[in-house]
CSV table of C-alpha atoms and ligand atoms in Angstrom, one decimal:
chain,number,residue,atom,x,y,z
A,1,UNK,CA,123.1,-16.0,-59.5
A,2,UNK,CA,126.0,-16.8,-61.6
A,3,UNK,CA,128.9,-13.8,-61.6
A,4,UNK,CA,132.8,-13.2,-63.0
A,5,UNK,CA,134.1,-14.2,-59.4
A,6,UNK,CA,137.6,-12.9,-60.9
A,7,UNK,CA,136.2,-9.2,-60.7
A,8,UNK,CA,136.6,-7.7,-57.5
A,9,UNK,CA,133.1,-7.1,-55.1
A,10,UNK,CA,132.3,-3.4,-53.9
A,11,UNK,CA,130.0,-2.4,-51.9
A,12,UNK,CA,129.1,1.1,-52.3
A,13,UNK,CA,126.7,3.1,-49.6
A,14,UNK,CA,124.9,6.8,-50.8
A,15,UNK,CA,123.8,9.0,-48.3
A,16,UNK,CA,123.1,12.3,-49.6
A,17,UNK,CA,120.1,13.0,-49.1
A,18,UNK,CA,116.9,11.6,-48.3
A,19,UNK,CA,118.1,7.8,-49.6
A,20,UNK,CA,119.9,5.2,-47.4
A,21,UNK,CA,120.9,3.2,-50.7
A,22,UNK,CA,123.8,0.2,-50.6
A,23,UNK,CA,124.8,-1.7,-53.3
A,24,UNK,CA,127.0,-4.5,-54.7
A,25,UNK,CA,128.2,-4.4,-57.6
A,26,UNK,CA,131.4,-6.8,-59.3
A,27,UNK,CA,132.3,-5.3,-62.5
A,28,UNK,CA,129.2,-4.1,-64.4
A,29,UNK,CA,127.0,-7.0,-63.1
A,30,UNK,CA,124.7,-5.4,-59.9
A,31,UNK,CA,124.5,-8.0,-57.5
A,32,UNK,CA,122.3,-5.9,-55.0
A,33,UNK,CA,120.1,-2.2,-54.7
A,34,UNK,CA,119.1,-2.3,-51.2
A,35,UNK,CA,117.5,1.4,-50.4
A,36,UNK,CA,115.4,2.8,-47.5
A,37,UNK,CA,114.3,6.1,-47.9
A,38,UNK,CA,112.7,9.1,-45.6
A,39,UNK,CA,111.0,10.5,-47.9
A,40,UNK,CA,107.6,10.3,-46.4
A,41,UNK,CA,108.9,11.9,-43.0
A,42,UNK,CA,109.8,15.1,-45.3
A,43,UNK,CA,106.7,15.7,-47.0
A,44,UNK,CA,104.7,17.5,-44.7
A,45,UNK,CA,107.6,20.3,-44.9
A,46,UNK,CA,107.6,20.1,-48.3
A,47,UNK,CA,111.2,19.8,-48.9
A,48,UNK,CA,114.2,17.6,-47.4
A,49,UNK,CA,114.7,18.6,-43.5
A,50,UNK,CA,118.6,17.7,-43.2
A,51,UNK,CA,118.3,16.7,-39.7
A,52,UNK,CA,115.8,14.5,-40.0
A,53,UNK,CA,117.4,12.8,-42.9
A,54,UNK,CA,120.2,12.2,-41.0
A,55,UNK,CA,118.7,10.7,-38.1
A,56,UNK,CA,116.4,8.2,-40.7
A,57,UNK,CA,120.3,7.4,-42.2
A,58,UNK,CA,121.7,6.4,-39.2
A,59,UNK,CA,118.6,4.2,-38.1
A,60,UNK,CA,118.4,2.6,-41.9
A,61,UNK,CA,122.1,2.0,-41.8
A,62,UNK,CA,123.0,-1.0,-40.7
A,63,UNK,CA,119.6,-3.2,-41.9
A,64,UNK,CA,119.7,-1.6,-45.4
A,65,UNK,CA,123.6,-2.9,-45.3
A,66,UNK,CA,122.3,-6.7,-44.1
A,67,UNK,CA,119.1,-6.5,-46.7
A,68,UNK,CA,122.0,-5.9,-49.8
A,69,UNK,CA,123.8,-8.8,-48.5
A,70,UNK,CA,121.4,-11.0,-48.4
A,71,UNK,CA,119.8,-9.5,-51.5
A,72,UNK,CA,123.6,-10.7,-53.3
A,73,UNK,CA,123.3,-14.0,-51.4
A,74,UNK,CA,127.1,-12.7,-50.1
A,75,UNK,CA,128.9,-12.0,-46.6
A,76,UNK,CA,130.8,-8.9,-45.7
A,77,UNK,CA,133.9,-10.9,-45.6
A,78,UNK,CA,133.6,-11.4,-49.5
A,79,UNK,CA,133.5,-7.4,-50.1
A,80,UNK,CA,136.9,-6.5,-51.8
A,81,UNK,CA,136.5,-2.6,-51.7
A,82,UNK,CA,133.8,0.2,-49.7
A,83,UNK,CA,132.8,2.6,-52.2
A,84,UNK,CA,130.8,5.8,-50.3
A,85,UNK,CA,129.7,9.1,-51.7
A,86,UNK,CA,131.4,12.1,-49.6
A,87,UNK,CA,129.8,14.9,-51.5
A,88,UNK,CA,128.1,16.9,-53.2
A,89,UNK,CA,125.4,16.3,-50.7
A,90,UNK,CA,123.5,17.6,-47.4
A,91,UNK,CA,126.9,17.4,-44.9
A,92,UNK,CA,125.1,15.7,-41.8
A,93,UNK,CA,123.4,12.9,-44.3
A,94,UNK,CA,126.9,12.4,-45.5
A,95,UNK,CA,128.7,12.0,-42.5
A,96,UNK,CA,126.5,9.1,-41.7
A,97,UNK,CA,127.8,7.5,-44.6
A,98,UNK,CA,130.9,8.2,-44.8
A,99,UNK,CA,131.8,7.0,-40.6
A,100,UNK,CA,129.8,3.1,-41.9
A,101,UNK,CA,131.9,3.3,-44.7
A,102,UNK,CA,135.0,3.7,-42.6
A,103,UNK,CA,133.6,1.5,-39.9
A,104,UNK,CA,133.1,-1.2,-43.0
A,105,UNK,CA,136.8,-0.3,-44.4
A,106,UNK,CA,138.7,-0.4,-41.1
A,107,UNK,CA,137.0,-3.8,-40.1
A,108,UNK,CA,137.4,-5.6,-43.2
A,109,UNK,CA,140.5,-4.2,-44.0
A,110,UNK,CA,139.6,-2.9,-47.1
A,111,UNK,CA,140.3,0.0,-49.3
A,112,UNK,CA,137.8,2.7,-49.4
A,113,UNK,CA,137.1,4.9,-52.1
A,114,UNK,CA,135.2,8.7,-51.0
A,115,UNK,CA,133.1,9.3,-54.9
A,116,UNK,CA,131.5,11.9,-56.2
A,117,UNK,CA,127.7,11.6,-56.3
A,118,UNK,CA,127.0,13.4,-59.8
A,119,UNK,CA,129.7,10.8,-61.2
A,120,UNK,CA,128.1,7.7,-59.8
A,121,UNK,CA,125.0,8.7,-61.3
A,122,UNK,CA,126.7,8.5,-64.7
A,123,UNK,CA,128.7,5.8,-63.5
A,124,UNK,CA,125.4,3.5,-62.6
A,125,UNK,CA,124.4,3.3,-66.3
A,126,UNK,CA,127.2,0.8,-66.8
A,127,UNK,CA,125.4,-1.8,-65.2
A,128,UNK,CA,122.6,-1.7,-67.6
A,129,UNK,CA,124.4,-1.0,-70.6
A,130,UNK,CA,127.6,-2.4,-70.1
A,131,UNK,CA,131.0,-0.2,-70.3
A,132,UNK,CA,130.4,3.8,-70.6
A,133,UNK,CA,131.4,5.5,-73.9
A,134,UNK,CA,134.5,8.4,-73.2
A,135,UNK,CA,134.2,10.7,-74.2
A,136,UNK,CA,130.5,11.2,-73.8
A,137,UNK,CA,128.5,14.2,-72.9
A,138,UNK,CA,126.2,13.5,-69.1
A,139,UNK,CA,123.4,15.7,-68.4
A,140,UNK,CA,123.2,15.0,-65.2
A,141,UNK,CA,119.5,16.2,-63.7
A,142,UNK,CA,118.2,15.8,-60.5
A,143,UNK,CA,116.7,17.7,-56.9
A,144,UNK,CA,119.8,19.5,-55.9
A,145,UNK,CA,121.8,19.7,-59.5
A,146,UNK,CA,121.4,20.7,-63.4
A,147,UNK,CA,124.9,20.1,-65.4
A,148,UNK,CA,126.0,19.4,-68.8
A,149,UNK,CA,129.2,17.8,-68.8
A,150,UNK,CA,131.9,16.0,-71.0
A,151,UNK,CA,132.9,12.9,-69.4
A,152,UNK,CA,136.6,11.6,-70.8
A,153,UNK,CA,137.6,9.1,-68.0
A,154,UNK,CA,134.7,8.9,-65.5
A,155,UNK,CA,137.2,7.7,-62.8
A,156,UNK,CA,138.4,11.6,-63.0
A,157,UNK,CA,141.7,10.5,-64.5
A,158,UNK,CA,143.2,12.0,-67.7
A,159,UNK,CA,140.8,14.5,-69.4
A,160,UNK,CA,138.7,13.4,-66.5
A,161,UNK,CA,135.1,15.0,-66.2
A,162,UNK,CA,134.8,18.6,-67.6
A,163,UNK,CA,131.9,21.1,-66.5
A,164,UNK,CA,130.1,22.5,-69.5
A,165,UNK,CA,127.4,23.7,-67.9
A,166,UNK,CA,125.2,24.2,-64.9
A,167,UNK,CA,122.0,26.0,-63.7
A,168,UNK,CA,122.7,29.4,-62.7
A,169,UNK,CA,119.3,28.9,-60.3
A,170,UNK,CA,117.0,26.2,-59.5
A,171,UNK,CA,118.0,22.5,-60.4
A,172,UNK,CA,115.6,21.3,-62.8
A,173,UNK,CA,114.6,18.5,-59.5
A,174,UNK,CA,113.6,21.4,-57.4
A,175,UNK,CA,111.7,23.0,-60.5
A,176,UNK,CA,109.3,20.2,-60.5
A,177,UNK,CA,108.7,20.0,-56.8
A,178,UNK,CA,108.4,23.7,-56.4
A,179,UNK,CA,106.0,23.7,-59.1
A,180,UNK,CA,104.2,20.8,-58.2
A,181,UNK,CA,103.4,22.0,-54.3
A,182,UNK,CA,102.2,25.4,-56.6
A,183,UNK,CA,99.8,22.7,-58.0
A,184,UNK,CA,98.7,21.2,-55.1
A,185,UNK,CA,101.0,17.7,-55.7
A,186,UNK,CA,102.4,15.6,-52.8
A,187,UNK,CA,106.5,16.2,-52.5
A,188,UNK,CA,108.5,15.2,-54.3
A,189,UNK,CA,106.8,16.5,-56.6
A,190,UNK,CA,108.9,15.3,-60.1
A,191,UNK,CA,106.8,11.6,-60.1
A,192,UNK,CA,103.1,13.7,-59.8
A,193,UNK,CA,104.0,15.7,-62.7
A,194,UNK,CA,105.0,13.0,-64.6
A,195,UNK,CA,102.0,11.4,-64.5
A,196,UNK,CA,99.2,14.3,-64.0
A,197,UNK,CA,101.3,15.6,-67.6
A,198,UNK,CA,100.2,12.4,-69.4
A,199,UNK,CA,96.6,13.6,-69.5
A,200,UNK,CA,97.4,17.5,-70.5
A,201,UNK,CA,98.3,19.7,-73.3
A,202,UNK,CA,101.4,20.4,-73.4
A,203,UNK,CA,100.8,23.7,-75.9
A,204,UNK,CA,98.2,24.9,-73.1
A,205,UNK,CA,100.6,27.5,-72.3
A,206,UNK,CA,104.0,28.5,-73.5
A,207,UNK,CA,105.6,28.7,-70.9
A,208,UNK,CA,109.4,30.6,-70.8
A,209,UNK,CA,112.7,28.7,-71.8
A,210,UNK,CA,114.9,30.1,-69.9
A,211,UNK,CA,118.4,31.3,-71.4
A,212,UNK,CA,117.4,30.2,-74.9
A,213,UNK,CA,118.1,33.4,-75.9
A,214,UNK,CA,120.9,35.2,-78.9
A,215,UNK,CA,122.7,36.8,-76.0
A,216,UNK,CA,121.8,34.0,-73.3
A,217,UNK,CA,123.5,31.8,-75.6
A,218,UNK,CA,126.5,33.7,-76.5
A,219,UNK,CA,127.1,33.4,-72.4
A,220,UNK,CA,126.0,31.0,-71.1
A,221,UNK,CA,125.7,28.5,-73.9
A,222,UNK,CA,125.2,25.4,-71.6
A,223,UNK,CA,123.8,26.8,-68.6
A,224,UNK,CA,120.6,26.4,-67.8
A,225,UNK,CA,118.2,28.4,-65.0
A,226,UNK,CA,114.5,27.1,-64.1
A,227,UNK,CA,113.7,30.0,-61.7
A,228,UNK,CA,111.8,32.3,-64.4
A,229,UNK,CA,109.8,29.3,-65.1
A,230,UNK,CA,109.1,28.2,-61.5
A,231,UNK,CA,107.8,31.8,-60.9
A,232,UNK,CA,105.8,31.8,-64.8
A,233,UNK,CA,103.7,29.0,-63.5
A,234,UNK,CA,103.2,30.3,-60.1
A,235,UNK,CA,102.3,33.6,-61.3
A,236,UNK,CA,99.4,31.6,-64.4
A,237,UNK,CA,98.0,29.9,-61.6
A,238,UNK,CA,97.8,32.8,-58.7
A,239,UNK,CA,96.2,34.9,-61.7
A,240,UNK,CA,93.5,32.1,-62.4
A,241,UNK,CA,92.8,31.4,-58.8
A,242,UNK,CA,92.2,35.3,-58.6
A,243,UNK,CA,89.7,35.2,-61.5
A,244,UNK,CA,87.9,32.0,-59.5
A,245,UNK,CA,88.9,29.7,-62.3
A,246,UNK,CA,89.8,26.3,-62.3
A,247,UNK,CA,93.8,25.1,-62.7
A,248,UNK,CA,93.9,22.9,-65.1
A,249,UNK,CA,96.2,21.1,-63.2
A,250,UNK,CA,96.9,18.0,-65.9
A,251,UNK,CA,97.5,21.0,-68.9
A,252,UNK,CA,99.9,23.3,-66.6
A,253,UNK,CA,102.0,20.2,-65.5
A,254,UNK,CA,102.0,19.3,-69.4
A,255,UNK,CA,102.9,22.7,-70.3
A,256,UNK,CA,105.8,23.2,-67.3
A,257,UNK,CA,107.3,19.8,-68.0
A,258,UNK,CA,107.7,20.3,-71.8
A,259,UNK,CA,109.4,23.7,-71.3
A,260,UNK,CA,112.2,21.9,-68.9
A,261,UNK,CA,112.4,19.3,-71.3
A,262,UNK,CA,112.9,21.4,-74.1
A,263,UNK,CA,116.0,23.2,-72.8
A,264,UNK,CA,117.4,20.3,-71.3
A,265,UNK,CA,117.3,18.1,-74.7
A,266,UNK,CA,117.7,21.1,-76.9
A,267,UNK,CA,121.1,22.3,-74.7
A,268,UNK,CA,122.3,18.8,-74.4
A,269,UNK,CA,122.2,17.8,-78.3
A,270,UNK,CA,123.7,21.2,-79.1
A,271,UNK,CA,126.2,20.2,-76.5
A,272,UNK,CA,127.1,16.3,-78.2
A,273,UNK,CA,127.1,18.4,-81.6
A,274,UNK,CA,129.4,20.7,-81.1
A,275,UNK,CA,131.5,18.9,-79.2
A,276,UNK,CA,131.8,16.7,-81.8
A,277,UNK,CA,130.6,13.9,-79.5
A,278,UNK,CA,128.3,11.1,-80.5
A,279,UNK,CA,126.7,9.8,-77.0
A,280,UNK,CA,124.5,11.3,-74.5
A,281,UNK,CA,123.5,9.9,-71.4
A,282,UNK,CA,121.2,11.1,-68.7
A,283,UNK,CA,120.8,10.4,-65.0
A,284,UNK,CA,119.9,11.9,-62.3
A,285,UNK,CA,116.5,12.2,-60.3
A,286,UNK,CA,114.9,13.5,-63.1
A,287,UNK,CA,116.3,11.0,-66.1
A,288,UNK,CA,113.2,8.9,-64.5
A,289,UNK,CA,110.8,11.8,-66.5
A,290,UNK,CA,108.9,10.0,-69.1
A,291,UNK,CA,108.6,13.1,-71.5
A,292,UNK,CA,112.3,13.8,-71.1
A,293,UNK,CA,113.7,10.1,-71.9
A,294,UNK,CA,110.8,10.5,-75.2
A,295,UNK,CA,112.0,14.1,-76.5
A,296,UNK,CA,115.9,13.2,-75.1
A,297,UNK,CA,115.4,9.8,-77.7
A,298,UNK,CA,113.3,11.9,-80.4
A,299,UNK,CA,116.2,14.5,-81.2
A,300,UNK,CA,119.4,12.1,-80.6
A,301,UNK,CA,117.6,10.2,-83.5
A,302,UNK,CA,117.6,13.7,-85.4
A,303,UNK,CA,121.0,14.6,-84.6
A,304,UNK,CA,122.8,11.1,-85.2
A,305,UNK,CA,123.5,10.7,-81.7
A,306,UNK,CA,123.6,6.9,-79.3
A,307,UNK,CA,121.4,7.9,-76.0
A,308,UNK,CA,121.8,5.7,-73.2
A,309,UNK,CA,119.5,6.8,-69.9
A,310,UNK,CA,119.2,4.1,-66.9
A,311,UNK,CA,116.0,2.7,-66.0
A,312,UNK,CA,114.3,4.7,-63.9
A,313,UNK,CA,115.0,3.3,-60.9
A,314,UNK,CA,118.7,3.4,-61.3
A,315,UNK,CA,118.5,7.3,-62.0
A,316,UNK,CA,116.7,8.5,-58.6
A,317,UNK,CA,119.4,7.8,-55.2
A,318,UNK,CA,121.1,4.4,-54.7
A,319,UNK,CA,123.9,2.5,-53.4
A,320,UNK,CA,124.5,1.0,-56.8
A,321,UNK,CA,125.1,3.6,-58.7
A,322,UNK,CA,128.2,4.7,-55.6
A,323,UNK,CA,129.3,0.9,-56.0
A,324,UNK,CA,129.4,0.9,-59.9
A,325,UNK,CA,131.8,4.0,-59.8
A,326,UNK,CA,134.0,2.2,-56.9
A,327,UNK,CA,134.2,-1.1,-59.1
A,328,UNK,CA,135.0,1.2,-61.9
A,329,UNK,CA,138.1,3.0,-59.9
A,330,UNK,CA,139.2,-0.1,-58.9
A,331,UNK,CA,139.4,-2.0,-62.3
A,332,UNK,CA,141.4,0.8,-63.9
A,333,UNK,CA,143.8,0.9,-61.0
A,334,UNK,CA,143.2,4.3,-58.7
A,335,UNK,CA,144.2,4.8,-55.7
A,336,UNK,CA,142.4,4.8,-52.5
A,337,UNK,CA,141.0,7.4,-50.9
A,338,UNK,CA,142.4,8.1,-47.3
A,339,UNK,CA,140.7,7.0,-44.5
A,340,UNK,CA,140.8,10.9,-42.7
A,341,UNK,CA,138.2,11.5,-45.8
A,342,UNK,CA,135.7,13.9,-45.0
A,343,UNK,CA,132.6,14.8,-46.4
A,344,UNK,CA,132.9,17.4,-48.7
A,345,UNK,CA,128.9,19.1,-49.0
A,346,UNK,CA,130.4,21.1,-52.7
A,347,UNK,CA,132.5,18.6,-54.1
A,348,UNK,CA,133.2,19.9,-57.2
A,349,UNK,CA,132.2,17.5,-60.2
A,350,UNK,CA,135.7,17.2,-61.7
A,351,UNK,CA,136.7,15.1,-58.7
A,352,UNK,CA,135.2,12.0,-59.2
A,353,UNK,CA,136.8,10.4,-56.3
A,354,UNK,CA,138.5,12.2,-53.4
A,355,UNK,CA,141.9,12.1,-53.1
A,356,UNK,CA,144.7,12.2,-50.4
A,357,UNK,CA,144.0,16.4,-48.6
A,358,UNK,CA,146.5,18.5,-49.4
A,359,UNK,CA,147.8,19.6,-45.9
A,360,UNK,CA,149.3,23.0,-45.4
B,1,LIG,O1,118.8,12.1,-58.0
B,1,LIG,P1,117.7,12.3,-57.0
B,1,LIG,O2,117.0,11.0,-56.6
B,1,LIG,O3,118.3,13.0,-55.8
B,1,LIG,C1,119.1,14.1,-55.8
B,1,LIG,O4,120.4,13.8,-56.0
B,1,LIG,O5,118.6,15.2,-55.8
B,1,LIG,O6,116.7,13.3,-57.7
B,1,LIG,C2,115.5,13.6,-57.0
B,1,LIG,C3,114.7,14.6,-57.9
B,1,LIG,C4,113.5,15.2,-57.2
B,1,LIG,O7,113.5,16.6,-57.4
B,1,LIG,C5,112.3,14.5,-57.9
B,1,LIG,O8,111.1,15.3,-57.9
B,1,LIG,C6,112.9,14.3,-59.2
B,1,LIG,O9,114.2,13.9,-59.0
B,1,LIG,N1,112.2,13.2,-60.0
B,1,LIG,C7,111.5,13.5,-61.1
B,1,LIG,C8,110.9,12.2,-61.5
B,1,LIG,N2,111.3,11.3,-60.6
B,1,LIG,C9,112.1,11.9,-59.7
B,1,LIG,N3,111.3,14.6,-61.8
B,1,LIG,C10,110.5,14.5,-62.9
B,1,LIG,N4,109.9,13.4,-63.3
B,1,LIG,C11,110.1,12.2,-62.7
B,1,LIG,N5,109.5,11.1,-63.1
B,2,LIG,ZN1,121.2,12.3,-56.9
């Protein structure tokens, strides 16, 4: 593999939730995506069991660290910075993380830099499509989050990375695998829709958009809530199970999908128009939804606006997406993060990377 050995090398680790992901990353150039996830070992509850995540981190750790390094054909002595998230994120999955990424900073003597997870997912799309446009507009979708925001300097610097919006219920992630379990899909549920909504109507059933509304947009313009929806579809399919009717399973995943979608695109253009900004780019869990990156590319066609969404498997967990945010902090110059960092579980989004704690 040929890389820009003048660029520094970072190796970023995510633990946040059900993925052990570590990458290596110099520059833009991803050198290495190794991930091990538990994902099967949740599915029978139906949902991510924090404990048990934790314990699969802390057994995945250290091969998933040797598999990136030999994945990058480099040695741990070569890494020039440890790049970790340290929230948002389940706090016992975190921890995990964040103590190898001290471990990994302390031994190497390195600097480590504590990131934000909802920023490395917008930070990740740099390594596909080279240097992010600021100001852009992220809608940043995926199991535990729903936001809209307007990303000026992605390292948080400056005008920094602005909240526009958020859901005010569900994440649009959880939508899909609350619905799916409705529909008898394995967890998580997002990839099952997907695909049983390639073979359905999605005009079977209008489903509600929720706060599409005069007055839900006069207050909360950006925001977005999945909970009504959830419940719609739960409701349609209790009420045909009650008449002894078949679900149309492929039509109802068709019909649920295209009314996420719809709000999603329709809120995120409106977003990029008014703001008088001409890039969108989506990440997150959900980015990897084939309907969404359609209608998402449809309507930025309409409205003049450049769409940039990562592959798919650079929008669900990884270590590369926490490394291309670390490489990104340390080209434009930011300071470390402390090495007393701690996991923060609600890290806001404005903070891209975590700073020295104020102490009182
Ligand atoms: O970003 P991510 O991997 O983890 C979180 O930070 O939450 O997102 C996981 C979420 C899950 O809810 C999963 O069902 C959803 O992303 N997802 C999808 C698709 N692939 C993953 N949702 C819809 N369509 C997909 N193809
Ligand atoms: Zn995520």
């Amino acid at each position: 593999m040929v890389t820009d050995d003048a660029q520094p090398l970072v190796l970023g680790i995510e633990t946040s939730c059900d993925e052990t992901g570590v990458g290596l990353v110099r520059g833009h150039e991803l050198l290495a995506d190794a991930v091990a996830s538990s994902v099967d070992e949740h599915a029978r509850f139906g949902g991510v069991v924090p404990e048990v995540a934790s314990r699969a981190h802390l057994e995945a750790m250290v091969p998933t660290i040797e598999r990136a390094c030999a994945d990058g054909g480099v040695r741990l002595s070569q890494v020039d910075a440890v790049a970790v998230t340290c929230g948002p994120g389940l706090t016992g999955a975190l921890l995990v993380g964040v103590a190898a990424a001290k471990a990994l900073a302390v031994g190497l003597d390195r600097p480590l830099y504590g990131v934000n997870h909802l920023a490395a997912h917008v930070a990740v799309d740099q390594l596909e499509h080279g240097a992010l446009p600021e100001p852009c507009v992220a809608l940043l979708v995926s199991g535990g989050h729903s936001s809209l925001l307007l990303v000026e300097d992605i390292t948080g610097a400056g005008g920094g990375i602005g909240s526009l919006g958020a859901t005010i219920d569900d994440a649009a992630g959880e939508a899909f695998d609350k619905v799916a379990r409705v529909l008898g899909l394995p967890f998580p549920g997002g990839p099952h829709v997907d695909r049983e909504a390639r073979a359905g109507d999605p005009a079977y059933v209008s489903f509600p958009r929720g706060l599409t509304g005069p007055r839900d947009l006069r207050e909360h313009r950006y925001d977005f809530s999945f909970s009504g929806l959830k419940t719609a579809v739960a409701r349609w399919v209790e009420a045909r199970e009650r008449d002894g009717e078949p679900v149309p399973v492929a039509d109802v995943a068709a019909a649920f999908q295209e009314a996420v979608v719809d709000v999603l695109t329709r809120k995120a253009v409106l977003a990029c128009t008014e703001r008088g900004v001409d890039h969108l780019l989506v990440g997150g869990g959900v980015a990897a939804n084939s309907r969404l990156r359609a209608v998402a590319q449809e309507r930025c066609d309409v409205a003049g606006i450049r769409l940039r969404v990562p592959r798919p498997g650079l929008c669900t967990d990884n270590g590369a997406m926490v490394a291309a945010l670390g490489a990104e902090l340390v080209a434009r110059g930011t300071a470390a993060s402390p090495l007393d960092l701690p996991a923060d579980s609600s890290m806001p989004v404005t903070d891209a990377v975590a700073r020295l704690v104020q102490r009182s």
